[in-house]
CSV table of C-alpha atoms and ligand atoms in Angstrom, one decimal:
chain,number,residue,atom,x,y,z
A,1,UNK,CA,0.0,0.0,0.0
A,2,UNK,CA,1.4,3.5,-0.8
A,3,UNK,CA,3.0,5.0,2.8
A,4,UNK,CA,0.2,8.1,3.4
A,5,UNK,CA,2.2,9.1,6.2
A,6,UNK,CA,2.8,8.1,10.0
A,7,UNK,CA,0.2,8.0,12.5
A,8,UNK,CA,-0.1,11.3,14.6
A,9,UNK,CA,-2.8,12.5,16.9
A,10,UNK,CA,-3.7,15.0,14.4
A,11,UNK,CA,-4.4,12.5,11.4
A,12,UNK,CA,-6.1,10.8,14.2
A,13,UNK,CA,-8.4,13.3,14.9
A,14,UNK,CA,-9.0,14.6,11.5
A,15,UNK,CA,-9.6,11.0,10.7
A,16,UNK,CA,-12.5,10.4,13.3
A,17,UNK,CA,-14.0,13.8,12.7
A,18,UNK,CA,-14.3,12.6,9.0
A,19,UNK,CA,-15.9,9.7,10.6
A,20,UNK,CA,-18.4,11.7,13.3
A,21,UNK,CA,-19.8,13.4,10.2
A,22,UNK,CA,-21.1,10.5,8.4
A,23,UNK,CA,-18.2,10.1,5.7
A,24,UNK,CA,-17.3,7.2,3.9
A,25,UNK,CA,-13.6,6.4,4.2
A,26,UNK,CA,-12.0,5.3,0.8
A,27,UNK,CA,-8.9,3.2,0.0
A,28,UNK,CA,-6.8,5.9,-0.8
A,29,UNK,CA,-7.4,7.9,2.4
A,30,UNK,CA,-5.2,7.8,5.2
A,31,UNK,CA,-6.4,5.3,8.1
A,32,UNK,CA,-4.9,4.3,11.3
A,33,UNK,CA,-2.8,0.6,11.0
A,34,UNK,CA,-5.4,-0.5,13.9
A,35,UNK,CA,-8.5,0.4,11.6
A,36,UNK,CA,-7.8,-1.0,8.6
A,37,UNK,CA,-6.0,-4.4,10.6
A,38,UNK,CA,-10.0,-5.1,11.9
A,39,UNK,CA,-11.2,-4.5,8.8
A,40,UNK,CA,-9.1,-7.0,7.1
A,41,UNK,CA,-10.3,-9.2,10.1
A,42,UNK,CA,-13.8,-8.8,9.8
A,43,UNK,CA,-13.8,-8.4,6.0
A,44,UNK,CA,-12.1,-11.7,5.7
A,45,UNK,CA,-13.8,-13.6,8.0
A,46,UNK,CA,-16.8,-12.7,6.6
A,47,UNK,CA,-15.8,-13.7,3.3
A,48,UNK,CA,-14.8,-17.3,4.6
A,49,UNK,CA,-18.0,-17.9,6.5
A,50,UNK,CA,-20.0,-16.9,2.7
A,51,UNK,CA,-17.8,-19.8,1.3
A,52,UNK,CA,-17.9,-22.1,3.8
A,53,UNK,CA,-21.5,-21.5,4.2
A,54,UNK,CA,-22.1,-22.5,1.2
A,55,UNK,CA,-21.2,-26.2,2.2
A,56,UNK,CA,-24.2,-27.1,4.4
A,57,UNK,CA,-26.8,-26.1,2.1
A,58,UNK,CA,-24.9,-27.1,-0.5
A,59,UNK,CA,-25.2,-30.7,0.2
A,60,UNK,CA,-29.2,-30.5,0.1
A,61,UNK,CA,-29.3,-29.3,-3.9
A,62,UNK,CA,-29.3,-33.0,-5.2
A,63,UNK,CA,-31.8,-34.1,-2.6
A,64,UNK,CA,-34.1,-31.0,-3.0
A,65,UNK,CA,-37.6,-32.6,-2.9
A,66,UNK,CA,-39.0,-30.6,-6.2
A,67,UNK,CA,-37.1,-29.1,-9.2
A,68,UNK,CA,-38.5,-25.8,-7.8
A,69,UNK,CA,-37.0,-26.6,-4.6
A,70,UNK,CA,-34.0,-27.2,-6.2
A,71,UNK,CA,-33.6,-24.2,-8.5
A,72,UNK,CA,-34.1,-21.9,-5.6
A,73,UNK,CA,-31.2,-23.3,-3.4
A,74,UNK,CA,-28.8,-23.8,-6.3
A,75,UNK,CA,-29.6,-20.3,-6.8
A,76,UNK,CA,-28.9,-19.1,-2.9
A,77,UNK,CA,-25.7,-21.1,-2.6
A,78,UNK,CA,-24.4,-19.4,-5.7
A,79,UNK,CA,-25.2,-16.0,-4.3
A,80,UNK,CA,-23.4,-17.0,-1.0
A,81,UNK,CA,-20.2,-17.4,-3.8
A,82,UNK,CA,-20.6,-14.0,-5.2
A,83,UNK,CA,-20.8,-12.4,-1.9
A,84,UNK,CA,-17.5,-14.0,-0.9
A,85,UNK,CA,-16.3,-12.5,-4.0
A,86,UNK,CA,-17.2,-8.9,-3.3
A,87,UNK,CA,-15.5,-9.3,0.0
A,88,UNK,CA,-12.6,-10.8,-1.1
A,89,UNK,CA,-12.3,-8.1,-3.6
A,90,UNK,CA,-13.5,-5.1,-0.6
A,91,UNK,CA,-10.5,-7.0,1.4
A,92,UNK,CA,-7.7,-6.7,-1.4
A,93,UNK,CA,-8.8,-2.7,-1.3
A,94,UNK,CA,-6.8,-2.8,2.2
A,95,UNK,CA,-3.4,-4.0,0.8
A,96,UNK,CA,-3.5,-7.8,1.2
A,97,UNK,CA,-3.9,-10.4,-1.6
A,98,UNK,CA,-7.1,-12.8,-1.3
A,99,UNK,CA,-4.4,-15.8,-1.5
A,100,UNK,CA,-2.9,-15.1,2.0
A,101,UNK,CA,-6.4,-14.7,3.5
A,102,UNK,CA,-7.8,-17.9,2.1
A,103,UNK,CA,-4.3,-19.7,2.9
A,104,UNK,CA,-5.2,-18.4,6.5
A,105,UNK,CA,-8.3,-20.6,6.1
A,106,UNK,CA,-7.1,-23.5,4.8
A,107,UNK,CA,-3.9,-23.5,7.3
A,108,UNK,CA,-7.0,-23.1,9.9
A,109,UNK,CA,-5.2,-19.8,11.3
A,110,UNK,CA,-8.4,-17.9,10.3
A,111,UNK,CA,-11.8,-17.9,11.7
A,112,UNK,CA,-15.3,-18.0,9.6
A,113,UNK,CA,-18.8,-17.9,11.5
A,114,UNK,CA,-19.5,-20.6,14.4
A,115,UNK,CA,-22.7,-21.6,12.6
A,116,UNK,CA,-21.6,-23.0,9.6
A,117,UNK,CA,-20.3,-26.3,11.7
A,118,UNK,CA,-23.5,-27.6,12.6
A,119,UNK,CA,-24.6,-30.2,10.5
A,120,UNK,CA,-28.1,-29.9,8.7
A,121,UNK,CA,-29.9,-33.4,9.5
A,122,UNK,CA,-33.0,-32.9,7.5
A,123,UNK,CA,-34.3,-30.6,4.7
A,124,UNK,CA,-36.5,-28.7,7.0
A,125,UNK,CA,-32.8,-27.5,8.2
A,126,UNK,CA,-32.5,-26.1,4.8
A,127,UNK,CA,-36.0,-23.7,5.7
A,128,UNK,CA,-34.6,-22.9,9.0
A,129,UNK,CA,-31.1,-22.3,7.7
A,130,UNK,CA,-32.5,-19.4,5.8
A,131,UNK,CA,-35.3,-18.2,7.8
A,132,UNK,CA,-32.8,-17.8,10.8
A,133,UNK,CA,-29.0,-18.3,9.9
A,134,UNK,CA,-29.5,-15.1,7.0
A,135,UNK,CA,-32.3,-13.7,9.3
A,136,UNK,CA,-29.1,-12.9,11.6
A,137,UNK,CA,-27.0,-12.3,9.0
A,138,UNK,CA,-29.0,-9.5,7.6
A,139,UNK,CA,-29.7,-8.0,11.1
A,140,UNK,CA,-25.8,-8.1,11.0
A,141,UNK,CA,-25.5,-6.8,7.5
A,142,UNK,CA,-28.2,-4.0,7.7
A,143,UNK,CA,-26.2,-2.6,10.1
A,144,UNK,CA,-22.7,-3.1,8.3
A,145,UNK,CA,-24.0,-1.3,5.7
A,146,UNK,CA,-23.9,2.0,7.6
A,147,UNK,CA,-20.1,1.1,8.4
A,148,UNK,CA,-17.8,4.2,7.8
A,149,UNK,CA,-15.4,2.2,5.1
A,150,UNK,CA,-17.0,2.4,1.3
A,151,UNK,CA,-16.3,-0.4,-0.2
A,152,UNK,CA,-17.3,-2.6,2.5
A,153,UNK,CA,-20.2,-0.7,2.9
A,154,UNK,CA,-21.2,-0.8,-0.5
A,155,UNK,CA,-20.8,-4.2,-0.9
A,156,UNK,CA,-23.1,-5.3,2.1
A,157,UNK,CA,-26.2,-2.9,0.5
A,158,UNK,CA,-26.1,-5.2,-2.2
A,159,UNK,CA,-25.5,-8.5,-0.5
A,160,UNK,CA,-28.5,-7.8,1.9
A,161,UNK,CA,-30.9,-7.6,-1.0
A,162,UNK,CA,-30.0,-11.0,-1.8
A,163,UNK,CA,-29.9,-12.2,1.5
A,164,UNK,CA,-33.5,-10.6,1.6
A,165,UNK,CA,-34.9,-13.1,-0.5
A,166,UNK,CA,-32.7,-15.9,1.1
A,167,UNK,CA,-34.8,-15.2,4.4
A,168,UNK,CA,-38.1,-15.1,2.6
A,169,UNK,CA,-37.4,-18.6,0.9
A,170,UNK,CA,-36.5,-19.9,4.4
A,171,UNK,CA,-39.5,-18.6,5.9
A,172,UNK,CA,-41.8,-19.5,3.5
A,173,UNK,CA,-40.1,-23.3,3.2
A,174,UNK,CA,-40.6,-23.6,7.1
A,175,UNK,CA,-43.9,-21.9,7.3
A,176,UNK,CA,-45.4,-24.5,4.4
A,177,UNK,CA,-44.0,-27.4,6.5
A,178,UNK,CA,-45.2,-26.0,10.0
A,179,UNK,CA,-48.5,-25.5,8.7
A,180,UNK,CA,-48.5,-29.2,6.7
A,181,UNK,CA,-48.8,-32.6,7.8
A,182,UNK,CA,-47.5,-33.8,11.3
A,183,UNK,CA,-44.9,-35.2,10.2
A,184,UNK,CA,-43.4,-31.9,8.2
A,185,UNK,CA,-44.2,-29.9,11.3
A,186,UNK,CA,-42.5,-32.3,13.3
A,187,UNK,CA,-39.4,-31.8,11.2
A,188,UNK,CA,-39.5,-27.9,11.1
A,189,UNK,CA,-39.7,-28.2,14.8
A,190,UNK,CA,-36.3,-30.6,15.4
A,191,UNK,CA,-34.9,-28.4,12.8
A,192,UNK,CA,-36.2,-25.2,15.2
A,193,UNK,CA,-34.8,-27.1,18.3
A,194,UNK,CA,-31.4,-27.6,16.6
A,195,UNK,CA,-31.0,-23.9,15.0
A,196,UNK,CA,-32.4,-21.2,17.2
A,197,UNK,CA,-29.1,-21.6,19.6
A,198,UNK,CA,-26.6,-21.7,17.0
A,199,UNK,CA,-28.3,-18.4,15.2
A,200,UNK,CA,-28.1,-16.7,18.4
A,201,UNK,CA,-24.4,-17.3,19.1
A,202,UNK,CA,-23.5,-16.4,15.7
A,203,UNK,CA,-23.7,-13.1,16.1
A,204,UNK,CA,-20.8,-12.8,18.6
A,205,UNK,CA,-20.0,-12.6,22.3
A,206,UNK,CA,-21.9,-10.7,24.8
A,207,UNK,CA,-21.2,-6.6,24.5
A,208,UNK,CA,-19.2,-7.4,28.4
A,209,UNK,CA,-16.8,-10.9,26.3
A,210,UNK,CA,-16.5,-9.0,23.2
A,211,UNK,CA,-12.7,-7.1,22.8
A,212,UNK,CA,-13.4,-5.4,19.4
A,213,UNK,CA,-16.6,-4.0,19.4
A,214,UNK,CA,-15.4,-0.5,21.5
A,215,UNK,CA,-13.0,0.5,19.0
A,216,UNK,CA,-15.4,-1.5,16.0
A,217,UNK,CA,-17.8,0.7,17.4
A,218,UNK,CA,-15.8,4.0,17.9
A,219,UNK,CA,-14.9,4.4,14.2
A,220,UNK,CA,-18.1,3.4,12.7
A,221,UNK,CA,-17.4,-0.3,11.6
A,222,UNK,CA,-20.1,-1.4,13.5
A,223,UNK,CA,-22.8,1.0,14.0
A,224,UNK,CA,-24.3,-1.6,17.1
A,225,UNK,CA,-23.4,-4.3,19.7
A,226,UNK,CA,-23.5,-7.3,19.6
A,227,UNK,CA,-26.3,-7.6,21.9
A,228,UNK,CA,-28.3,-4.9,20.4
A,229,UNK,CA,-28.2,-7.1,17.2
A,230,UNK,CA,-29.1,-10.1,18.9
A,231,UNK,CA,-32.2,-8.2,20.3
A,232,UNK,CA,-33.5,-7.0,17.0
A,233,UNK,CA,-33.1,-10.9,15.5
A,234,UNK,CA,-35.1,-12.1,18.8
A,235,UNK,CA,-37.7,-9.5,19.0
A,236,UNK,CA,-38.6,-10.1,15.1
A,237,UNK,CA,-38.2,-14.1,15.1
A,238,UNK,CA,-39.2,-15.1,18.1
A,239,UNK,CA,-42.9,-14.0,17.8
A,240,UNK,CA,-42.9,-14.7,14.4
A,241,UNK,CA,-41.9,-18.5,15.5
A,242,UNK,CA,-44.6,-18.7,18.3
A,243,UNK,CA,-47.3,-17.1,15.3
A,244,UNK,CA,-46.8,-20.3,13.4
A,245,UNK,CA,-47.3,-22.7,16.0
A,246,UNK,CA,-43.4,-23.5,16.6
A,247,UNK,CA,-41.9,-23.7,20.0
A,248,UNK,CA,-39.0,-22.1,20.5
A,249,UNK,CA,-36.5,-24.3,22.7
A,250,UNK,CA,-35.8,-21.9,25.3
A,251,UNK,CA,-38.2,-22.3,28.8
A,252,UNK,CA,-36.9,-18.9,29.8
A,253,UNK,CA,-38.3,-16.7,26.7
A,254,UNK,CA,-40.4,-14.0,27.5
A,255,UNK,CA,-42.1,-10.7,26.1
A,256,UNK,CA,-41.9,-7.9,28.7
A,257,UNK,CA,-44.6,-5.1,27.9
A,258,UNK,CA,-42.1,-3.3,30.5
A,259,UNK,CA,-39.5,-2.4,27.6
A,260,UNK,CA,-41.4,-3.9,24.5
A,261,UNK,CA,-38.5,-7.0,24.3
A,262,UNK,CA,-38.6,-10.3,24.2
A,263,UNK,CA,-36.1,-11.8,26.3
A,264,UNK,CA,-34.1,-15.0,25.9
A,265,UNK,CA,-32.6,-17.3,28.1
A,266,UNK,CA,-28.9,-17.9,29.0
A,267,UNK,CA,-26.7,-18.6,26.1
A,268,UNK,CA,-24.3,-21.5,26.4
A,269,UNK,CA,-21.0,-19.8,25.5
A,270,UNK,CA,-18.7,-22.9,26.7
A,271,UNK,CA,-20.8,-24.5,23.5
A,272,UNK,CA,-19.7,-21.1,21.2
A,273,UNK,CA,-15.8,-20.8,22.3
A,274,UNK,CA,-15.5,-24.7,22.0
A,275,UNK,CA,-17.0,-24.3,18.2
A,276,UNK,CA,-15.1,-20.8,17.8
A,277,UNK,CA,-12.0,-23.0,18.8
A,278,UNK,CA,-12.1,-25.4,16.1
A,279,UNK,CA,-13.8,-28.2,18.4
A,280,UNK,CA,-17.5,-28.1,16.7
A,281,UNK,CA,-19.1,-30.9,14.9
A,282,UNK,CA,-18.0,-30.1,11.5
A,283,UNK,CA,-15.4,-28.1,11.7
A,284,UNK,CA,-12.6,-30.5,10.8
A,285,UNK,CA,-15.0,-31.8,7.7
A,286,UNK,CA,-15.6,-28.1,6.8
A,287,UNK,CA,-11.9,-26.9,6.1
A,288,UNK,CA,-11.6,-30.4,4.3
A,289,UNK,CA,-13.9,-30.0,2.0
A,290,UNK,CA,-12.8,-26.2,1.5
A,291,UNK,CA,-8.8,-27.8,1.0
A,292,UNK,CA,-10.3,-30.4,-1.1
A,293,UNK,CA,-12.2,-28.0,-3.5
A,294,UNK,CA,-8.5,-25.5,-3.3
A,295,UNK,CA,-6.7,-28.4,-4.9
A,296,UNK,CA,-9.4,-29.5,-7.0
A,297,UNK,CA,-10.0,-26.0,-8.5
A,298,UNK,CA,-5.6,-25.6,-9.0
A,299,UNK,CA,-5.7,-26.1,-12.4
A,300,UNK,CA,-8.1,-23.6,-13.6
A,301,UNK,CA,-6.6,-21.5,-11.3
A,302,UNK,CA,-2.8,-22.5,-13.5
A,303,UNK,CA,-4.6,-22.1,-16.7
A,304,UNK,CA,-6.1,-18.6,-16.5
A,305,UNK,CA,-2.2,-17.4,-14.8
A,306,UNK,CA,-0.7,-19.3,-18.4
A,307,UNK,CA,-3.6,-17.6,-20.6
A,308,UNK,CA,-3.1,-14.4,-18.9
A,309,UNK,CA,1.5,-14.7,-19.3
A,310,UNK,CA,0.7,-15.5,-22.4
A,311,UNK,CA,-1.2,-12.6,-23.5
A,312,UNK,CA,1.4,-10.1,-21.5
A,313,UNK,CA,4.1,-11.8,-23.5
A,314,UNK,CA,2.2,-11.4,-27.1
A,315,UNK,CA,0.4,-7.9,-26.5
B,401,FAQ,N1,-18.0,-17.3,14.8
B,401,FAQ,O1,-14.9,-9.1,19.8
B,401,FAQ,P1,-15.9,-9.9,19.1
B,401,FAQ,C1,-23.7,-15.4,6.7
B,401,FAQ,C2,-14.8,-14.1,17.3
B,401,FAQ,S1,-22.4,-14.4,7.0
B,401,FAQ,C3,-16.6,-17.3,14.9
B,401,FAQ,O2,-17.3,-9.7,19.4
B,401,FAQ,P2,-16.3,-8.7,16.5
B,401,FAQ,C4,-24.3,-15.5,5.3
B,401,FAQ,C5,-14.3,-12.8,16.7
B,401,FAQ,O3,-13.9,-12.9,15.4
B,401,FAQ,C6,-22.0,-14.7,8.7
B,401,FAQ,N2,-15.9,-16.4,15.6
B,401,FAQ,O4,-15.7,-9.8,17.5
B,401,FAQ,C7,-24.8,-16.8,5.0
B,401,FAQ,C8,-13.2,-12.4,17.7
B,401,FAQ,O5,-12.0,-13.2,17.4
B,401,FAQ,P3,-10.7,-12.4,16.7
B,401,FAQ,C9,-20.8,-14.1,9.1
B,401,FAQ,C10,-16.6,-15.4,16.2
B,401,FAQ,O6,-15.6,-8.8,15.3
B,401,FAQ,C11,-26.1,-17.2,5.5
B,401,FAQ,C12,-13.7,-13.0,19.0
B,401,FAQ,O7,-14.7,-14.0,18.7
B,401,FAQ,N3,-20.9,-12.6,9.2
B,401,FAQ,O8,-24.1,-16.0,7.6
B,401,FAQ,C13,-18.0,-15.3,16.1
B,401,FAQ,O9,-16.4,-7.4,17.2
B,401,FAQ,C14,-26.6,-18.5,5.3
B,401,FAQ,C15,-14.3,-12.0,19.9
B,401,FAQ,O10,-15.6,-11.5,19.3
B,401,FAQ,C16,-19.9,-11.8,9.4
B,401,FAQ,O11,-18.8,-12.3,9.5
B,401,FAQ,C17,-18.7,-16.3,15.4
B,401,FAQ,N4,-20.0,-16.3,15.3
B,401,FAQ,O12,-17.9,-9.2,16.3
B,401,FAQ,C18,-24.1,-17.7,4.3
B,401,FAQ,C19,-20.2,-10.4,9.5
B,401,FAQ,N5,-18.4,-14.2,16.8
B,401,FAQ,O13,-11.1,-12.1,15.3
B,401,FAQ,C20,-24.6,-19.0,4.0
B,401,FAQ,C21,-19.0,-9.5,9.8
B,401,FAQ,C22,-17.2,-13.6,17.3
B,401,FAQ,O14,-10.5,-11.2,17.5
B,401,FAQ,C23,-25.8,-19.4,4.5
B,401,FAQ,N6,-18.5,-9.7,11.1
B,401,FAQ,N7,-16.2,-14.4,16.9
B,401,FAQ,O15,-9.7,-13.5,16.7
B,401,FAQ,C24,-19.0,-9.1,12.2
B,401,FAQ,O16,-20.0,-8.4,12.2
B,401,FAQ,C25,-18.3,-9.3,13.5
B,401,FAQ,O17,-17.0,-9.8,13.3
B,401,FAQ,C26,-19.0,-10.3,14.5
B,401,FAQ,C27,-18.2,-10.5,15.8
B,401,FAQ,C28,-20.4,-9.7,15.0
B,401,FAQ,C29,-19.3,-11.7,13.9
């Protein structure tokens, strides 16, 4: 990256002023070393947890119960490949190379999202995957779309408009099966039982266990907590949930007319860390099959390097 000069306090504060009134900050502009090292964090882990998402629900599309079924996740999944691509690509704006963030991954020194190594038993897990795994994304994403860097920014307004219609397919998939026979219902409820949990710890530590979000918070990055997040996805998915006849497995949920919440139970965060740490179900089968597809996909990867030497050498 060009050298824009050394960090004072007076780029600092002309920096965060840009930030306190509402601009974007762009590539070229100066930034502190700390700001852009958690965006390259964030921005590549995010980009790892679209690829590695795409796994789960990927191994549903040639079971898919109807070709409409079928056409609708093969569509999603490859949406959840473009949107790794635009963050790859926001990523590279910082100054690193989308090689060394996916060899991070595939050497397991990076992280992607804790809910991507559960394993979906049934295809009513393929409902509730999108219903509430991209209902929490987008709650996420909504509010990373106000974040004070412009290409990441720009590339989560258009990701949440696909990840729009990834949440209406989910809900509609699980409210057709809730409201069909007792045996559908009774899978969109094990798949309930099984999801709700993850979908809440997916969206990060409690504001107290949570070491970025001051300074995430402080230049704009993330625009809310962790926990205020987590209270939007509850507040809209939990009634919705109860509406349609589902239980939701936590004996502790509650609406208080008090504050106008609905309040959850306690979150098992031994479970989260032990995921976060590499020790969840799927975690070992999930960077296989991502090293698996690296090697499989060397050669076309070799051929478009050779096209692209050879039309250097001949131009
Ligand atoms: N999984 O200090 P905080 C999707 C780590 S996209 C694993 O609170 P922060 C689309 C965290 O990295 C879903 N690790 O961290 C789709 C940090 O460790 P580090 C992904 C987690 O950054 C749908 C440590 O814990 N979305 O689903 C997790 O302030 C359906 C301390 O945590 C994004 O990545 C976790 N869940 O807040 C695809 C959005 N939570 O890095 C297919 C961008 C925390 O210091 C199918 N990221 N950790 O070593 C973010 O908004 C934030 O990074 C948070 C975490 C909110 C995830």
């Amino acid at each position: 990256m060009a050298d824009l000069g050394a960090e004072s306090p007076e780029r600092l504060a002309a920096f965060e002023a840009r930030i306190a009134a509402g601009e974007k900050i762009e590539p070229g502009d100066w930034m502190p070393e700390a700001y852009r090292h958690q965006l390259v964090r964030m921005i590549s882990q995010h980009a790892h947890s679209e690829v590695v998402g795409m796994l789960p629900e990927g191994a549903w599309i040639p079971r898919a119960p109807s070709l409409r079924r079928k056409l609708i996740l093969l569509a999603k999944v490859q949406d959840e490949a473009g949107h790794g691509q635009y963050l790859y690509h926001a990523a590279e704006t910082l100054g690193v190379h989308r090689d060394e963030l996916i060899a991070a991954l595939l050497e397991g020194r990076a992280k992607y999202s804790s809910v991507f190594n559960y394993p979906p038993l049934t295809w009513a897990d393929v409902g509730m995957i999108g219903w509430l795994v991209d209902g929490a994304a987008i709650k996420n994403q909504v509010m990373l779309a106000q974040c004070s860097y412009g290409p990441y920014s720009r590339a989560m307004v258009r990701i949440c408009a696909e990840e729009t219609f990834h949440h209406k397919q989910g809900k509609e998939m699980v409210l057709t099966y809730a409201r069909g026979t007792a045996h559908q219902r009774a899978m969109a409820q094990d798949a309930l039982d099984r999801w709700w949990w993850p979908s809440l710890m997916m969206l990060g530590p409690h504001d107290s266990d949570s070491p970025n979000t001051p300074q995430l918070v402080r230049w704009g990055v993330k625009t809310k907590t962790n926990d205020q997040v987590r209270q939007e996805f509850v507040d809209e998915h939990a009634p919705e949930l109860l509406e349609v006849g589902l239980e939701v497995p936590d004996p502790e949920l509650r609406f208080d007319p008090a504050d106008g919440h609905w309040h959850h139970g306690p979150i098992d965060w031994d479970e989260f860390w032990a995921v976060v740490r590499g020790d969840g179900p799927l975690n070992a089968e999930r960077l296989e099959a991502r090293r698996r597809a690296f090697e499989e996909g060397r050669w076309v990867r070799e051929a478009i390097a050779a096209h692209a030497a050879r039309r250097e050498a001949t131009a």
